[in-house]
Coordinates of C-alpha atoms in Angstrom, one line a residue:
M1 CA 62.1 -72.2 34.5
I2 CA 62.3 -70.4 31.2
T3 CA 63.5 -72.2 28.1
V4 CA 64.2 -70.6 24.8
S5 CA 64.9 -72.6 21.6
I6 CA 66.8 -70.9 18.8
S7 CA 67.1 -72.4 15.3
S8 CA 69.6 -71.6 12.6
S9 CA 69.6 -72.8 9.0
Q10 CA 72.1 -72.6 6.1
S11 CA 71.2 -73.5 2.5
Y12 CA 73.6 -75.3 0.2
A13 CA 73.1 -78.5 -1.7
E14 CA 71.0 -79.6 1.3
T15 CA 69.4 -77.8 4.3
N16 CA 70.8 -78.5 7.8
T17 CA 68.6 -77.2 10.6
K18 CA 70.0 -77.1 14.2
F19 CA 68.1 -76.2 17.4
T20 CA 69.9 -74.7 20.3
K21 CA 68.2 -75.1 23.7
I22 CA 68.9 -72.3 26.2
Q23 CA 67.6 -72.5 29.7
G24 CA 68.4 -71.6 33.3
N25 CA 71.2 -69.1 33.9
D26 CA 72.3 -69.1 30.2
L27 CA 69.3 -66.8 29.5
E28 CA 70.9 -64.0 31.3
N29 CA 74.1 -64.2 29.3
N30 CA 72.5 -64.6 25.8
P31 CA 71.9 -61.3 24.0
I32 CA 69.3 -62.7 21.7
T33 CA 67.1 -64.1 24.4
K34 CA 67.6 -61.0 26.5
N35 CA 66.3 -58.9 23.6
I36 CA 63.3 -61.2 23.1
L37 CA 62.4 -61.1 26.8
K38 CA 62.7 -57.4 26.8
N39 CA 60.4 -57.0 23.8
I40 CA 57.9 -59.4 25.4
E41 CA 57.9 -57.3 28.6
I42 CA 57.4 -54.1 26.6
A43 CA 54.5 -55.7 24.7
R44 CA 52.9 -56.9 27.9
K45 CA 53.1 -53.4 29.5
Q46 CA 51.7 -51.8 26.3
F47 CA 48.8 -54.3 26.2
A48 CA 48.1 -53.7 29.9
A49 CA 48.2 -49.9 29.3
I50 CA 45.7 -50.2 26.4
K51 CA 43.3 -52.4 28.4
E52 CA 43.5 -49.9 31.3
K53 CA 42.8 -47.0 29.0
E54 CA 39.8 -48.8 27.4
Q55 CA 38.4 -49.6 30.8
K56 CA 38.7 -45.9 31.9
E57 CA 37.1 -44.8 28.7
D58 CA 34.2 -47.3 29.2
E59 CA 33.7 -46.1 32.7
Y60 CA 33.8 -42.4 31.6
Q61 CA 31.3 -43.1 28.8
K62 CA 29.1 -44.9 31.2
H63 CA 29.3 -41.9 33.6
I64 CA 28.4 -39.5 30.7
N65 CA 25.4 -41.6 29.7
E66 CA 24.1 -41.7 33.3
Q67 CA 24.5 -37.9 33.4
R68 CA 22.6 -37.5 30.2
I69 CA 19.8 -39.7 31.4
A70 CA 19.6 -37.8 34.6
A71 CA 19.7 -34.4 32.8
Q72 CA 16.9 -35.5 30.4
A73 CA 14.8 -36.7 33.2
S74 CA 15.2 -33.4 35.0
L75 CA 14.4 -31.5 31.9
D76 CA 11.3 -33.6 31.3
Q77 CA 10.1 -32.9 34.8
A78 CA 10.8 -29.2 34.4
V79 CA 8.9 -29.1 31.1
T80 CA 6.0 -31.0 32.6
R81 CA 5.8 -28.5 35.5
M82 CA 6.0 -25.6 33.1
N83 CA 3.2 -27.0 30.9
D84 CA 1.0 -27.5 33.9
A85 CA 1.7 -24.0 35.2
Y86 CA 1.0 -22.3 31.8
E87 CA -1.6 -24.7 30.5
E88 CA -4.2 -22.1 30.2
F89 CA -1.9 -19.9 28.2
T90 CA -1.2 -22.4 25.4
P91 CA -2.5 -21.1 22.0
R92 CA -5.5 -23.4 21.9
N93 CA -6.5 -22.8 25.5
A94 CA -6.0 -19.1 25.3
F95 CA -8.1 -18.9 22.1
A96 CA -10.8 -21.0 23.8
K97 CA -11.0 -18.5 26.6
Y98 CA -11.3 -15.7 24.0
V99 CA -13.9 -17.4 21.9
S100 CA -16.0 -18.3 25.0
G101 CA -17.0 -14.6 25.1
F102 CA -18.9 -14.8 21.8
N103 CA -22.3 -16.2 21.1
A104 CA -22.2 -19.9 20.6
T105 CA -23.6 -19.4 17.1
H106 CA -20.4 -17.7 16.0
Q107 CA -17.8 -19.8 17.8
G108 CA -17.6 -22.4 15.1
I109 CA -16.3 -20.0 12.5
Y110 CA -13.7 -18.6 14.9
W111 CA -12.5 -22.2 15.6
D112 CA -12.2 -23.0 11.9
Q113 CA -10.1 -19.9 11.3
F114 CA -7.9 -20.9 14.2
D115 CA -7.5 -24.5 12.9
Y116 CA -6.4 -23.2 9.5
L117 CA -3.8 -20.8 10.9
N118 CA -2.6 -23.4 13.4
A119 CA -2.1 -26.0 10.7
K120 CA 0.0 -23.5 8.7
I121 CA 2.1 -22.5 11.7
T122 CA 2.6 -26.1 12.8
L123 CA 3.8 -27.0 9.3
A124 CA 6.1 -24.0 9.1
K125 CA 7.7 -24.9 12.4
D126 CA 8.3 -28.5 11.2
A127 CA 9.9 -27.1 8.0
R128 CA 12.1 -24.7 10.0
D129 CA 13.3 -27.4 12.4
S130 CA 14.0 -29.8 9.5
V131 CA 16.4 -27.3 8.0
L132 CA 18.2 -26.7 11.3
N133 CA 18.4 -30.4 12.1
N134 CA 20.1 -31.0 8.7
G135 CA 22.7 -28.4 9.4
G136 CA 21.1 -25.5 7.6
T137 CA 21.6 -21.9 8.7
Y138 CA 19.1 -19.9 10.8
F139 CA 18.4 -17.6 7.8
D140 CA 17.6 -20.6 5.6
A141 CA 15.4 -22.1 8.3
M142 CA 13.4 -18.9 8.7
K143 CA 13.1 -18.5 5.0
E144 CA 11.5 -22.0 4.9
Y145 CA 9.3 -21.1 7.8
S146 CA 8.0 -18.0 6.0
R147 CA 7.3 -20.1 2.9
Y148 CA 4.7 -22.2 4.7
A149 CA 3.4 -19.7 7.3
K150 CA 2.8 -16.7 5.1
M151 CA -0.8 -15.9 4.0
T152 CA -1.6 -13.5 1.2
K153 CA -4.7 -11.3 1.3
V154 CA -6.4 -13.4 -1.5
E155 CA -5.8 -16.6 0.5
M156 CA -7.2 -15.1 3.7
L157 CA -10.3 -13.7 2.0
N158 CA -10.9 -17.0 0.3
V159 CA -10.8 -18.8 3.7
I160 CA -13.1 -16.3 5.3
K161 CA -15.6 -16.4 2.4
D162 CA -15.8 -20.2 2.5
L163 CA -16.1 -20.3 6.3
N164 CA -19.0 -17.7 6.2
I165 CA -20.8 -19.9 3.6
K166 CA -20.1 -23.1 5.6
H167 CA -21.6 -21.6 8.8
N168 CA -24.6 -20.1 7.0
F169 CA -23.6 -16.5 7.5
T170 CA -23.8 -15.8 3.8
D171 CA -24.2 -17.6 0.5
K172 CA -22.3 -17.8 -2.8
K173 CA -24.5 -15.3 -4.6
T174 CA -24.1 -12.6 -1.8
Q175 CA -20.3 -13.2 -1.9
S176 CA -20.2 -12.5 -5.6
Y177 CA -20.9 -8.8 -4.8
F178 CA -17.6 -8.3 -2.9
D179 CA -14.6 -6.9 -4.8
A180 CA -11.1 -8.4 -4.9
N181 CA -10.4 -6.7 -1.5
G182 CA -13.4 -8.2 0.1
K183 CA -15.4 -5.0 0.2
L184 CA -18.8 -3.9 -1.0
P185 CA -19.2 -0.6 -2.9
R186 CA -19.3 2.3 -0.5
V187 CA -21.7 5.3 -0.6
E188 CA -22.0 8.3 1.7
D189 CA -25.8 8.5 1.6
D190 CA -27.8 5.4 2.5
L191 CA -30.5 6.4 0.0
N192 CA -27.9 5.9 -2.8
A193 CA -26.9 2.5 -1.4
P194 CA -27.6 -0.3 -3.9
C195 CA -29.6 -3.3 -3.0
Y196 CA -27.4 -6.4 -2.6
N197 CA -28.9 -9.7 -3.7
C198 CA -32.4 -8.3 -4.0
E199 CA -35.1 -10.4 -5.7
T200 CA -37.6 -7.6 -5.9
T201 CA -37.4 -3.8 -6.4
I202 CA -36.8 -1.9 -3.1
T203 CA -38.2 1.5 -2.7
K204 CA -36.9 4.0 -0.1
I205 CA -38.5 7.2 1.1
K206 CA -36.6 10.5 0.9
V207 CA -37.9 13.0 3.4
T208 CA -37.0 16.7 3.3
A209 CA -38.5 19.8 5.0
S210 CA -40.7 20.5 2.0
E211 CA -41.6 17.1 0.5
T212 CA -41.5 13.3 0.8
S213 CA -40.6 11.3 -2.3
P214 CA -39.9 7.7 -3.1
V215 CA -36.5 6.5 -4.3
T216 CA -35.9 3.2 -6.1
A217 CA -32.8 1.4 -4.9
E218 CA -30.5 0.3 -7.7
K219 CA -30.0 -3.4 -8.0
L220 CA -26.3 -4.1 -7.7
K221 CA -24.9 -6.6 -10.2
P222 CA -22.4 -9.2 -9.1
I223 CA -18.8 -8.3 -9.8
S224 CA -17.7 -9.9 -13.1
Q225 CA -14.7 -12.3 -12.9
S226 CA -13.2 -14.3 -15.6
D227 CA -13.9 -18.0 -15.8
Q228 CA -10.2 -18.6 -15.2
I229 CA -10.2 -16.7 -11.9
V230 CA -13.4 -18.4 -10.8
N231 CA -12.1 -21.8 -11.5
L232 CA -8.8 -21.0 -9.7
K233 CA -10.6 -19.8 -6.6
N234 CA -12.8 -22.8 -6.6
K235 CA -9.7 -25.1 -6.8
L236 CA -8.1 -23.0 -4.1
S237 CA -11.1 -23.6 -1.8
E238 CA -11.0 -27.4 -2.3
I239 CA -7.3 -27.5 -1.4
Q240 CA -7.8 -25.3 1.6
K241 CA -10.5 -27.6 2.9
D242 CA -8.3 -30.7 2.4
F243 CA -5.3 -28.9 4.0
V244 CA -7.0 -28.5 7.4
S245 CA -8.4 -32.0 7.5
S246 CA -5.1 -33.7 6.5
K247 CA -2.8 -34.9 9.2
N248 CA 0.0 -35.9 6.8
I249 CA 2.8 -33.4 6.8
I250 CA 4.1 -34.4 3.4
E251 CA 0.7 -34.0 1.9
Q252 CA 0.2 -30.7 3.6
K253 CA 3.5 -29.4 2.2
K254 CA 2.5 -30.3 -1.3
M255 CA -0.9 -28.6 -0.8
V256 CA 0.8 -25.4 0.3
H257 CA 3.0 -25.6 -2.8
D258 CA -0.1 -26.0 -4.9
M259 CA -1.9 -23.2 -3.2
N260 CA 1.0 -20.8 -3.7
N261 CA 1.0 -21.6 -7.4
I262 CA -2.8 -21.0 -7.7
L263 CA -2.5 -17.7 -5.8
K264 CA 0.3 -16.6 -8.1
Q265 CA -1.9 -17.4 -11.1
I266 CA -4.8 -15.4 -9.6
Q267 CA -2.5 -12.4 -9.0
E268 CA -1.2 -12.5 -12.5
S269 CA -4.7 -12.8 -13.9
D270 CA -5.9 -9.8 -11.9
N271 CA -2.9 -7.7 -13.1
S272 CA -3.3 -8.6 -16.8

């Protein structure tokens, strides 16, 4: 049984409130109650529709999440299989196979060169991906990649020089005879070749069809560099050493920035 109470009030000197109770069959004939019941039914249907829609959306989202989990699992399995299949072709494993063909005495210097280059490439990839993940363009990402991966000739020569000294293939004094391009003075005739890093006078023998005569080899002087360039290169060497040993990406990025500044100063000093 449905009962509806309707109140009406009128304000004069005093308020008189009356309640009218409608029940039973009177509901069907009262326009006000009919309108109220109609609105109640509409609201009920709207609420039911909203709940049904929410339930369907929840079920759909649950289905999507399950599909994502399944797809990720499948991808992980595929990547694992691919890594297993091509394990020997990874950069480090491929390089290990290459280096194994050299005398064990020389393998260390090759690995140090690899580690330096690999550190730069790894850092460059991280910088590239950071730009892309933050909505940057592919052009901007590759520009950032190049900033960290590039290696000037001066930087490369400095790395090789330090590694040769580290592995006892040369010393600082011998390295002082090399020019800015990493080369020693060239001569066509070995008899005219100067003596590098000689402590005593070296005499060569010149033999011709008519006579044999001694030739004193010229002692080559180290290439003169300004104190500024020497200090800059020494500073560059220290940063390069720390760069390889560091495992902190933020620190490495700062080191690359510092190295690029030093290399720029060296280039400007050479051109002045």
